[in-house]
Short mmCIF file of C-alpha atoms and ligand atoms in Angstrom, two decimals:
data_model
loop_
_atom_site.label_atom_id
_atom_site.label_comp_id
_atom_site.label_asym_id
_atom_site.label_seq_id
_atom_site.Cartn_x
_atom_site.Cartn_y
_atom_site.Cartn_z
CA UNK A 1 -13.63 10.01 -28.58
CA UNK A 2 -16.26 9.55 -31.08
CA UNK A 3 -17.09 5.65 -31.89
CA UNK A 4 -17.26 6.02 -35.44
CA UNK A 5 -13.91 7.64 -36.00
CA UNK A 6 -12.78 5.67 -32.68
CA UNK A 7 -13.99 2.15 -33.97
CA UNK A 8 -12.86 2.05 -37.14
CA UNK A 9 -9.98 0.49 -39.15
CA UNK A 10 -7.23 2.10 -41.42
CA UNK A 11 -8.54 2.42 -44.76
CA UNK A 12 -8.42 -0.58 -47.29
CA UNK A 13 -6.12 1.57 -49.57
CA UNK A 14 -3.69 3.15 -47.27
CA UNK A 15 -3.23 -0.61 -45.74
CA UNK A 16 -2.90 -1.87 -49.43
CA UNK A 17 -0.62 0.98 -50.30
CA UNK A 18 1.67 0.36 -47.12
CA UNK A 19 1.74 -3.98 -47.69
CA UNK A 20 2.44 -3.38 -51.07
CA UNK A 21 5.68 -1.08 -50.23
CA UNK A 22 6.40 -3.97 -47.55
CA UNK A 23 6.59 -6.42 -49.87
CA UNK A 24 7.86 -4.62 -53.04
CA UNK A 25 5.06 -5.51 -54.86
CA UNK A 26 3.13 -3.59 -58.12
CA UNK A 27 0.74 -1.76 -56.63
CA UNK A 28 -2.55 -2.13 -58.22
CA UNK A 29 -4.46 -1.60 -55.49
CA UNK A 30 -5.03 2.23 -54.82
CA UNK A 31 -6.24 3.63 -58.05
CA UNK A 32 -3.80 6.09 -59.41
CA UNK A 33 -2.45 6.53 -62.79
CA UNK A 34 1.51 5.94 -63.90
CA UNK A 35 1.27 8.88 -65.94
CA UNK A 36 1.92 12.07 -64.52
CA UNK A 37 -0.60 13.49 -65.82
CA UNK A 38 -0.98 16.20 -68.63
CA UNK A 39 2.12 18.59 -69.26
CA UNK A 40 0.59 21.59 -69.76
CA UNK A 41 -1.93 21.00 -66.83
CA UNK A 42 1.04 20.73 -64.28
CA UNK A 43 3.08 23.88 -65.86
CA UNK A 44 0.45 26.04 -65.45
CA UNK A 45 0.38 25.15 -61.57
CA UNK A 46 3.49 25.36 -61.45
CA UNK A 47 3.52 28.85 -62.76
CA UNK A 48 0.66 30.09 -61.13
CA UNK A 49 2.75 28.74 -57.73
CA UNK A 50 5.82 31.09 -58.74
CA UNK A 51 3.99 34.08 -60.77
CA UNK A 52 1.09 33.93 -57.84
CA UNK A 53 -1.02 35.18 -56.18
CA UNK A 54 -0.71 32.73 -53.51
CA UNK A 55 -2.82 34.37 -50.64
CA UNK A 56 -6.42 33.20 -49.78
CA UNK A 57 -8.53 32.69 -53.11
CA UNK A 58 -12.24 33.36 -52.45
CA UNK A 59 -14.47 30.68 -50.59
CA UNK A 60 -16.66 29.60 -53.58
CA UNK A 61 -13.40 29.02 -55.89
CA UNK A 62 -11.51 31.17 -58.56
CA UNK A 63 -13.83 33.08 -60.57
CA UNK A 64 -12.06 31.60 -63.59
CA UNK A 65 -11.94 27.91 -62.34
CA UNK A 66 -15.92 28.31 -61.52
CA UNK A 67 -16.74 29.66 -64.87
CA UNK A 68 -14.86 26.87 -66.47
CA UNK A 69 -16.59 23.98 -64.55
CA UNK A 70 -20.27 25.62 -66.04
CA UNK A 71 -18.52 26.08 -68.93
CA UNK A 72 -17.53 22.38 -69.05
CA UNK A 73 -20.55 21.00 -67.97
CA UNK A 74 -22.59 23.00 -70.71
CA UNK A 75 -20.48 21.66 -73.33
CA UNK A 76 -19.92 17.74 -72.02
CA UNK A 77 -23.42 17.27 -70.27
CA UNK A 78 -26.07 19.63 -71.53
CA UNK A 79 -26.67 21.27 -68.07
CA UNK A 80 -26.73 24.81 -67.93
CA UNK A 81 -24.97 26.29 -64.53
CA UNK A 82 -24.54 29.91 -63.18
CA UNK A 83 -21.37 29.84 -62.04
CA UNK A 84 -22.06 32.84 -59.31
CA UNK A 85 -24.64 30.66 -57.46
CA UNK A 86 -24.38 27.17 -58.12
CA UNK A 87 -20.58 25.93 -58.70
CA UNK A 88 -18.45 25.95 -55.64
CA UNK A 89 -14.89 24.69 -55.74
CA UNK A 90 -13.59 21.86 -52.94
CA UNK A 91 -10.34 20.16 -52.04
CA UNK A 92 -11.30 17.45 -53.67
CA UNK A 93 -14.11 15.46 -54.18
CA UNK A 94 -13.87 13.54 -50.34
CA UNK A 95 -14.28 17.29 -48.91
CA UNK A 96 -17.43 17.84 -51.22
CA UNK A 97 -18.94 14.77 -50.21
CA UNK A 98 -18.35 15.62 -46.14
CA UNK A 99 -19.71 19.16 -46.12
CA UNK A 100 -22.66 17.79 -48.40
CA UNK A 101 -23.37 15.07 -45.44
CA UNK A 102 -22.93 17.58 -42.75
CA UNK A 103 -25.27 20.01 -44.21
CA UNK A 104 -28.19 18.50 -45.46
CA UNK A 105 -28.44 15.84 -43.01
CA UNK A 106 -30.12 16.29 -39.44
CA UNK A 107 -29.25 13.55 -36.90
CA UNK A 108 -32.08 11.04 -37.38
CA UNK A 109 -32.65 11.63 -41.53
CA UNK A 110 -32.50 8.17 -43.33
CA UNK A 111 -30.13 8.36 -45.98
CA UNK A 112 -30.25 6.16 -49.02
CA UNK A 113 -26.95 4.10 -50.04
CA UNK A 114 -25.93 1.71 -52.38
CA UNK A 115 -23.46 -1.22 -51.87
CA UNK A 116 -20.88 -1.76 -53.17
CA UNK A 117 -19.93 1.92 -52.08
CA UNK A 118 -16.81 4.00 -51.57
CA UNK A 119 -15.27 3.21 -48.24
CA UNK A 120 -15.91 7.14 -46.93
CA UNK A 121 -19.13 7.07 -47.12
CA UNK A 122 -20.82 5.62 -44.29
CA UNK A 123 -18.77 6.88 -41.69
CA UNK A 124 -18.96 10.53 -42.49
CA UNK A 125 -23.18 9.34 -42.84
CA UNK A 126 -22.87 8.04 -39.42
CA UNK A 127 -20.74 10.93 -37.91
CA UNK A 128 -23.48 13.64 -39.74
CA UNK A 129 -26.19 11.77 -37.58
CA UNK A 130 -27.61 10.49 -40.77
CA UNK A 131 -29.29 6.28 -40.25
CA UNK A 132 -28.16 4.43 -43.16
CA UNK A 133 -30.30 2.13 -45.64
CA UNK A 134 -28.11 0.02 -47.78
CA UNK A 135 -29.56 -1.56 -50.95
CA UNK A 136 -26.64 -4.51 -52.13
CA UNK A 137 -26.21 -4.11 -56.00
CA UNK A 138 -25.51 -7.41 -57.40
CA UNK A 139 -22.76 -8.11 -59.82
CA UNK A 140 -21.93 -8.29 -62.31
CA UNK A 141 -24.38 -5.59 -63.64
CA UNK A 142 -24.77 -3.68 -60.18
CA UNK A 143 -28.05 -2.47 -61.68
CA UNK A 144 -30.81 -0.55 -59.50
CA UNK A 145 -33.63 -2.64 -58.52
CA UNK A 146 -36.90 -1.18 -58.26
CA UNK A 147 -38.09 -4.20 -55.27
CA UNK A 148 -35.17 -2.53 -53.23
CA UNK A 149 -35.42 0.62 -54.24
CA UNK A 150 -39.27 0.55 -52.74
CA UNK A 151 -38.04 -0.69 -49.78
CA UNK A 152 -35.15 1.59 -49.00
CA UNK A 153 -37.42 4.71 -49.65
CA UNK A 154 -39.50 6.52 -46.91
CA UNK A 155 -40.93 9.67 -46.02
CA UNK A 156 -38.14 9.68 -43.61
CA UNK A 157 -35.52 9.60 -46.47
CA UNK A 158 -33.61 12.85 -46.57
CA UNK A 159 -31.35 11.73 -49.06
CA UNK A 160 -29.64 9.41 -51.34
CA UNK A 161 -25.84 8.77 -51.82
CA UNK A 162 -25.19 7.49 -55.73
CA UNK A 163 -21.49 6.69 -56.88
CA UNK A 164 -21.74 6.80 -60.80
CA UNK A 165 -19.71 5.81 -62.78
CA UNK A 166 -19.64 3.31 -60.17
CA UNK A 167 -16.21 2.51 -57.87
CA UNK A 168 -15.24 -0.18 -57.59
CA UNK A 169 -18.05 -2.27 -60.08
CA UNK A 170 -16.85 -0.35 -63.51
CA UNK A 171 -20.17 0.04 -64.45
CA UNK A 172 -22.61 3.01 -65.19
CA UNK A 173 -26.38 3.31 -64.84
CA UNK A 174 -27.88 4.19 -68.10
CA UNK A 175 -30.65 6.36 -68.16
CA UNK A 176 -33.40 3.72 -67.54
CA UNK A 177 -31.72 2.76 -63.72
CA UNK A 178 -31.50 6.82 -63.39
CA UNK A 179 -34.95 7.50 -64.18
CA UNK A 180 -36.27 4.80 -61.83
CA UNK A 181 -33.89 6.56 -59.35
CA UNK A 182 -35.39 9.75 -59.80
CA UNK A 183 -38.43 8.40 -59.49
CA UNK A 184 -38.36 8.03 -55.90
CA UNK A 185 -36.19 10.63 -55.33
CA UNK A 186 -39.21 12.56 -56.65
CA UNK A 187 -42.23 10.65 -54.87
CA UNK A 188 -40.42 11.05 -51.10
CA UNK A 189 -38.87 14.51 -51.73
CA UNK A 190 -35.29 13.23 -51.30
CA UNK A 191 -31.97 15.21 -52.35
CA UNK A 192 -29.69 13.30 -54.27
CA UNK A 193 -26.02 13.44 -53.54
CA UNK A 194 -23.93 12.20 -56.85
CA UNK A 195 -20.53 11.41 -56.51
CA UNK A 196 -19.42 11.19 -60.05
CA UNK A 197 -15.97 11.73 -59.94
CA UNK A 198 -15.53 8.94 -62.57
CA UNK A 199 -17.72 10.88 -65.29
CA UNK A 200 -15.13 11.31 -67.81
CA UNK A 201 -13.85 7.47 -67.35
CA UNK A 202 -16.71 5.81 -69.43
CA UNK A 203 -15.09 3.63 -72.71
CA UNK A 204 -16.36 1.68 -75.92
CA UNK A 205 -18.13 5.22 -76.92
CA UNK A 206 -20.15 5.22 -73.78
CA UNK A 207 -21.65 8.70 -72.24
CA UNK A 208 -22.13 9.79 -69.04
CA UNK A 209 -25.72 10.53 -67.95
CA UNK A 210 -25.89 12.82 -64.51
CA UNK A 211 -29.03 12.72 -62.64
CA UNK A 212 -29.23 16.24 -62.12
CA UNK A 213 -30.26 16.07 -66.22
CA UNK A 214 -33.34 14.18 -65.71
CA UNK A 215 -36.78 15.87 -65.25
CA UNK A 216 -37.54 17.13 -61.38
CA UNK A 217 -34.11 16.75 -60.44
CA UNK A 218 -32.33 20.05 -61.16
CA UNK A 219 -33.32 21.55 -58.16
CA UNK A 220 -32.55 18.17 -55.39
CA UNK A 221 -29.00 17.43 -57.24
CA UNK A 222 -25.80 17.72 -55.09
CA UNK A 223 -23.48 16.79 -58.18
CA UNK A 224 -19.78 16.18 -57.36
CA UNK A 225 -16.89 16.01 -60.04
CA UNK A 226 -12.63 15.50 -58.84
CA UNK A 227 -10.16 17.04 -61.09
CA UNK A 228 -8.01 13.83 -59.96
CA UNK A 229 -10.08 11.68 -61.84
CA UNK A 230 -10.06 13.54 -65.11
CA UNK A 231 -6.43 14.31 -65.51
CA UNK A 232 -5.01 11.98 -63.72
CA UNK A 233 -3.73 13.62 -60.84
CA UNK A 234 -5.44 12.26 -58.00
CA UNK A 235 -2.45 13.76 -55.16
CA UNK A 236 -4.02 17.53 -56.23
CA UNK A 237 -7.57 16.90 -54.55
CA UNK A 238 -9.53 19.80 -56.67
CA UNK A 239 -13.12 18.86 -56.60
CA UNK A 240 -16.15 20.82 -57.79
CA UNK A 241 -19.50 20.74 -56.18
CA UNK A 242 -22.54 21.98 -58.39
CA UNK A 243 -26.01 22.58 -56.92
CA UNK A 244 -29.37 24.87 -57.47
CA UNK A 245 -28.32 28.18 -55.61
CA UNK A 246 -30.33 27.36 -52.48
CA UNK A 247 -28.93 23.85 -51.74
CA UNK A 248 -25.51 25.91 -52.63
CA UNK A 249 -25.98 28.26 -49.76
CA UNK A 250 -25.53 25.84 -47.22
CA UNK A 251 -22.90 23.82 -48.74
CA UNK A 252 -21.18 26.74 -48.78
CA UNK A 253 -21.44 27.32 -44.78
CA UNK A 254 -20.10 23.69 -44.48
CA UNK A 255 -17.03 24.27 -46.60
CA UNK A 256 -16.31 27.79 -45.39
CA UNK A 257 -15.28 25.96 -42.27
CA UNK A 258 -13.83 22.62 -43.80
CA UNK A 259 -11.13 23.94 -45.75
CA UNK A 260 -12.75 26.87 -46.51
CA UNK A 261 -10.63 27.21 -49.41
CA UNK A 262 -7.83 25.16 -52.45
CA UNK A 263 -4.60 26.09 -53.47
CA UNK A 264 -5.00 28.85 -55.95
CA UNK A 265 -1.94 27.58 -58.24
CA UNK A 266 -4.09 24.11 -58.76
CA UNK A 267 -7.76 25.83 -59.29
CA UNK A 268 -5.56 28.13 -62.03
CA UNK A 269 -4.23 25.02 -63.78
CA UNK A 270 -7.68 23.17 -63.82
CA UNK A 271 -9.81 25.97 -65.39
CA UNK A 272 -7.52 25.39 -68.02
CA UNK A 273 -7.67 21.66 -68.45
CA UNK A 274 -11.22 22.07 -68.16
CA UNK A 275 -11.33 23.74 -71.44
CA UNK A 276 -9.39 21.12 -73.40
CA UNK A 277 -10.94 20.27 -76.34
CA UNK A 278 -12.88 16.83 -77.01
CA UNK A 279 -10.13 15.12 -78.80
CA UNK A 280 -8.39 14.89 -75.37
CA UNK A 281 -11.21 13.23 -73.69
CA UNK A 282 -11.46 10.92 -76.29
CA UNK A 283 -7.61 10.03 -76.44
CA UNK A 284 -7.27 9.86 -72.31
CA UNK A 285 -10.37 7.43 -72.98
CA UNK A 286 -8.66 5.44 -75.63
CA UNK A 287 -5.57 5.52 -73.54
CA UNK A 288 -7.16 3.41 -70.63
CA UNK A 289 -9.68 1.42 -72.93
CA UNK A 290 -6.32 -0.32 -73.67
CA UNK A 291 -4.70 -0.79 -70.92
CA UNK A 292 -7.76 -2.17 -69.47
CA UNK A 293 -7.54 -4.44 -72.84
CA UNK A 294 -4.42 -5.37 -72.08
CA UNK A 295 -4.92 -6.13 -68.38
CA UNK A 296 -8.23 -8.30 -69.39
CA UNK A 297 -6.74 -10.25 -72.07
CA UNK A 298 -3.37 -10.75 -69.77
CA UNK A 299 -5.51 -12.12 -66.66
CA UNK A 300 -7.69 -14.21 -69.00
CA UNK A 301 -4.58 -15.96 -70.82
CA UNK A 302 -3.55 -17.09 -67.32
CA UNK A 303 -7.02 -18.35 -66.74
CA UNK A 304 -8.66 -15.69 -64.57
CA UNK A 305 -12.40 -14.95 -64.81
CA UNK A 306 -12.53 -11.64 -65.66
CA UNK A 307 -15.95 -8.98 -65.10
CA UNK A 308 -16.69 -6.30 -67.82
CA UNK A 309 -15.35 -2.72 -66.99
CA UNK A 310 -17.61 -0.10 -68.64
CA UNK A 311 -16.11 2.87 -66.83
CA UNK A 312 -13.10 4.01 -64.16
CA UNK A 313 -9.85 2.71 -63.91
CA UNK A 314 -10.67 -0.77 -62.14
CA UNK A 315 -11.50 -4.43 -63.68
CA UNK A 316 -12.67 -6.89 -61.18
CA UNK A 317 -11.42 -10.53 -61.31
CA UNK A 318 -13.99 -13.04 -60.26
CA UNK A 319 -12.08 -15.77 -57.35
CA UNK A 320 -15.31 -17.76 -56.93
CA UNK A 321 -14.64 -18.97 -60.82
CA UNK A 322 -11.28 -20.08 -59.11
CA UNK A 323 -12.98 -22.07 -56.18
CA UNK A 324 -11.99 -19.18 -53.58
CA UNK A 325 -14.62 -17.37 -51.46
CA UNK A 326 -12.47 -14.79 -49.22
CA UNK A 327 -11.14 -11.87 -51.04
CA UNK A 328 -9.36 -10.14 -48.22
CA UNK A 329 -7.49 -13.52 -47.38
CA UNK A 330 -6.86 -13.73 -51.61
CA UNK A 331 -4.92 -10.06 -51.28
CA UNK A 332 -2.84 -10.61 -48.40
CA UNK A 333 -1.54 -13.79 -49.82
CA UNK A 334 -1.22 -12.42 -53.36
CA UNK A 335 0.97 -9.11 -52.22
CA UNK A 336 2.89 -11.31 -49.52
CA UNK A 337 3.46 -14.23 -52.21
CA UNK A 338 3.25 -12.82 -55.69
CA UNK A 339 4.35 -9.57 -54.98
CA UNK A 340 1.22 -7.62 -56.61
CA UNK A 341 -1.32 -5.60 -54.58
CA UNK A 342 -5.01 -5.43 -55.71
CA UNK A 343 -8.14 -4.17 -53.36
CA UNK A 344 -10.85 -7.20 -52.09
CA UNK A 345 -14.20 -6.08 -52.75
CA UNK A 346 -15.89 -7.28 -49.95
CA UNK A 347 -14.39 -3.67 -47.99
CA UNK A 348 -16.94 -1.81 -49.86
CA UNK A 349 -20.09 -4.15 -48.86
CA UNK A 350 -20.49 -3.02 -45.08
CA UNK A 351 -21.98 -6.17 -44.31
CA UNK A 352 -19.65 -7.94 -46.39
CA UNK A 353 -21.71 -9.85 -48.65
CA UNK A 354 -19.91 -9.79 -51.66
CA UNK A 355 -16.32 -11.82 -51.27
CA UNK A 356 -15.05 -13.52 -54.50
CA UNK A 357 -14.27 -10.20 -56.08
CA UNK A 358 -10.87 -8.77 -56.28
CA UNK A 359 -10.21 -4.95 -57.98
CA UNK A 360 -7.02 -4.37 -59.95
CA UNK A 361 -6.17 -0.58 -61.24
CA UNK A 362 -5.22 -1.27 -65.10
CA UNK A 363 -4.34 3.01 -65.42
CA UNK A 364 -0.84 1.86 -65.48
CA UNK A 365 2.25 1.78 -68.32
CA UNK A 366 2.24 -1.06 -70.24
CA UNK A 367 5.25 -2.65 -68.23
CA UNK A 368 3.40 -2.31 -64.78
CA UNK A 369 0.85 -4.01 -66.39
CA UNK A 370 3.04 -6.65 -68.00
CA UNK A 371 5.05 -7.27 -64.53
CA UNK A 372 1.94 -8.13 -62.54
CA UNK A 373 0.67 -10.42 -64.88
CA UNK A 374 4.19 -12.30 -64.96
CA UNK A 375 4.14 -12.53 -61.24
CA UNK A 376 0.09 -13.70 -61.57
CA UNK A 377 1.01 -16.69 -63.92
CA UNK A 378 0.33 -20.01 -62.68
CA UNK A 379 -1.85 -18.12 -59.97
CA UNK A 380 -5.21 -19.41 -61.39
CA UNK A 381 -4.23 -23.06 -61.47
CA UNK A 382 -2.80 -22.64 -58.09
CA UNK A 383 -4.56 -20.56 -55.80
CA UNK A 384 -3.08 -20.16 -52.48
N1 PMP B 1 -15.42 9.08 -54.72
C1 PMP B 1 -15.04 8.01 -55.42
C2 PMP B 1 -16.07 7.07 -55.95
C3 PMP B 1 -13.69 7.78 -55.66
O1 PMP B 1 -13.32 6.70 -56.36
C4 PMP B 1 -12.75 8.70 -55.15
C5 PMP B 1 -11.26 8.51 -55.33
N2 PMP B 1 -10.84 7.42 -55.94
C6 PMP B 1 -13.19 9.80 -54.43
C7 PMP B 1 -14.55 9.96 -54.24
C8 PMP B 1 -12.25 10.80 -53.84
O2 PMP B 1 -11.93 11.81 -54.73
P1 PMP B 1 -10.90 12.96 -54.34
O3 PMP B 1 -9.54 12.38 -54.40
O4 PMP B 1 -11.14 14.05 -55.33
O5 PMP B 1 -11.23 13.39 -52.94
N1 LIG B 2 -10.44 6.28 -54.61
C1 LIG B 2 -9.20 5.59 -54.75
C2 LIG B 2 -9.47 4.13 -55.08
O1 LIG B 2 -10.59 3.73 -55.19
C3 LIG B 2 -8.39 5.66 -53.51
C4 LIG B 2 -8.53 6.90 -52.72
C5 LIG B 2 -7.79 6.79 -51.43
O2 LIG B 2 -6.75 6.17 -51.37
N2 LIG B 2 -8.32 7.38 -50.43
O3 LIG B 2 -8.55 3.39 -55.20
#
């Protein structure tokens, strides 16, 4: 069997997922929403499913769903796509990221990542052949540093992996951090792979920059967007991979024989979210800016330190404030005891360096919400 497959554990949110349902706690661990998403979004599918066609749609995507992503992109970001040649649907944004690794890496390539990072990435790095350089981003800003930047760049980079918005920190670079980013990307010839499934999740009036914007790096962009993330239906695993037309040509060979393709019903329905207009944005924004609110000003009532989240649907509570250094041990206690699952940060630092951080989802109803902070009272003043 192959050691990195072989060797490695369950994932930290299945496990989370599965103690949680052991112990009958609120899950905010995993990061999926209460809401069921948007009505009209999940008719459509549903009608599409009945009305059809549900045979094979074609390997790139529907016509209609690609044309919407460049359509969408145009309109939120500024970038102008041909949706013939460089948008390519995926079953979600975990197959994007895969076929990217496997086809732009060759065993050997150093590829570029950033800690704290999404718990898929380095293996399917490591299984593509691909030698990882991790650069730790400290929080609570998680900003790019240029010292480690310089020092995780070669002429043997291939490629760089960025997550932003950023899972699980809450943050997002601003355009000074990106620039510096492209920067090197520039100077060592290096493709950059952005997973920014999170792009619509940005609050207080915040906007999404995507590297593939910034001068020189149109044409060595792998962007990645997730359906799930934007309407809040992260079981449907619709993804959209965007690229210059001759990075696109050999994503393409990698997906053809992934999944080669999505179900058509769900591509149907997302072309026309896609196309909502910008008051929805803004409302599904304002919708989560306050529940995060809420969340915040709950855990700091009961005397929990509590980070900033800019973006996503995560806040990070701070343990060390509370005299506690080992997240993991912090979660298994607080499902077991308290009944309420959360994700310890430390499983997204491969070496572990980071462990006083603990990640609640706050994209929730207000009663989930209000339940886990009654079963976190008196938590703060007694630890376990
Ligand atoms: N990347 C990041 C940073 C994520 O947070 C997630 C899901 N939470 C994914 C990728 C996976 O997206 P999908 O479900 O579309 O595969
Ligand atoms: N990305 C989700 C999170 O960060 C979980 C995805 C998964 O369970 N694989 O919580």
């Amino acid at each position: 069997m192959n050691p990195v497959f072989a060797d490695l554990p369950t994932t930290v949110f299945e496990t989370m997922s599965r103690l949680a349902r052991e112990h009958g706690a609120v899950n905010l661990g995993q990061g999926f929403p209460d809401d069921p998403g948007p009505d009209d979004i999940r008719e459509a599918a549903a009608r599409a499913l009945i009305d059809g066609p549900n045979q094979y749609p074609p390997m790139m995507g529907l016509p209609a769903l690609r044309q919407a992503v460049a359509a969408h992109y145009a309109r939120h970001q500024g970038l102008a796509l041909d949706p013939e040649t460089e948008v390519m649907i995926t079953s979600g944004a975990t197959e994007a990221l895969a076929g990217a690794l496997l086809a732009l890496i060759e065993p050997g390539d150093e590829v570029v990542l950033f800690a704290p990072m999404y718990d898929a990435y380095l293996p399917l790095v490591r299984r593509a052949g691909g030698v990882p350089r991790i650069v730790n981003l400290a929080p609570p800003s998680f900003r790019l540093d240029e010292a480690a930047l310089a020092a995780a760049f070669s002429d043997r980079t291939k490629l760089v992996l960025l997550n932003n918005p950023l899972n699980p920190g809450a943050t997002l670079l601003g355009r000074d951090d990106l620039a510096t980013l492209a920067r090197f990307c520039r100077a060592h010839d290096v493709i950059a792979l952005c997973d920014e499934v999170w792009e619509h999740v940005v609050f207080d009036g915040a906007r999404h920059v995507p590297l593939m914007g910034l001068p020189g790096m149109r044409e060595r962009t792998v962007k990645i967007g997730s359906a799930g993330k934007i309407f809040s239906l992260t079981g449907w695993k619709v993804g959209f991979v965007t690229a210059e037309a001759r990075l696109m040509r050999v994503l393409a060979k990698a997906h053809q024989f992934l999944t080669f393709t999505t179900p058509p019903n769900l591509q149907a329905a997302v072309a026309l979210g896609l196309a909502k207009d910008q008051a929805w944005f803004e409302a599904m924004r304002a919708g989560y800016a306050r529940s995060r609110d809420r969340l915040a000003a709950g855990l700091t009532e009961r005397g929990f330190s509590v980070l900033p989240a800019a973006a996503t649907w995560f806040l990070n509570i701070d343990i060390g404030a509370l005299g506690l250094s080992d997240d993991v041990a912090f979660c298994e206690a607080m499902v077991a005891r308290s009944g309420v699952a959360a994700i310890p940060v430390s499983a997204f630092y491969p070496d572990g360096a980071v462990r006083h951080l603990v990640r609640l989802c706050f994209a929730k109803a207000d009663a989930t919400l209000d339940e886990a902070l009654d079963r976190m009272a008196g938590l703060a003043r007694a630890p376990f």
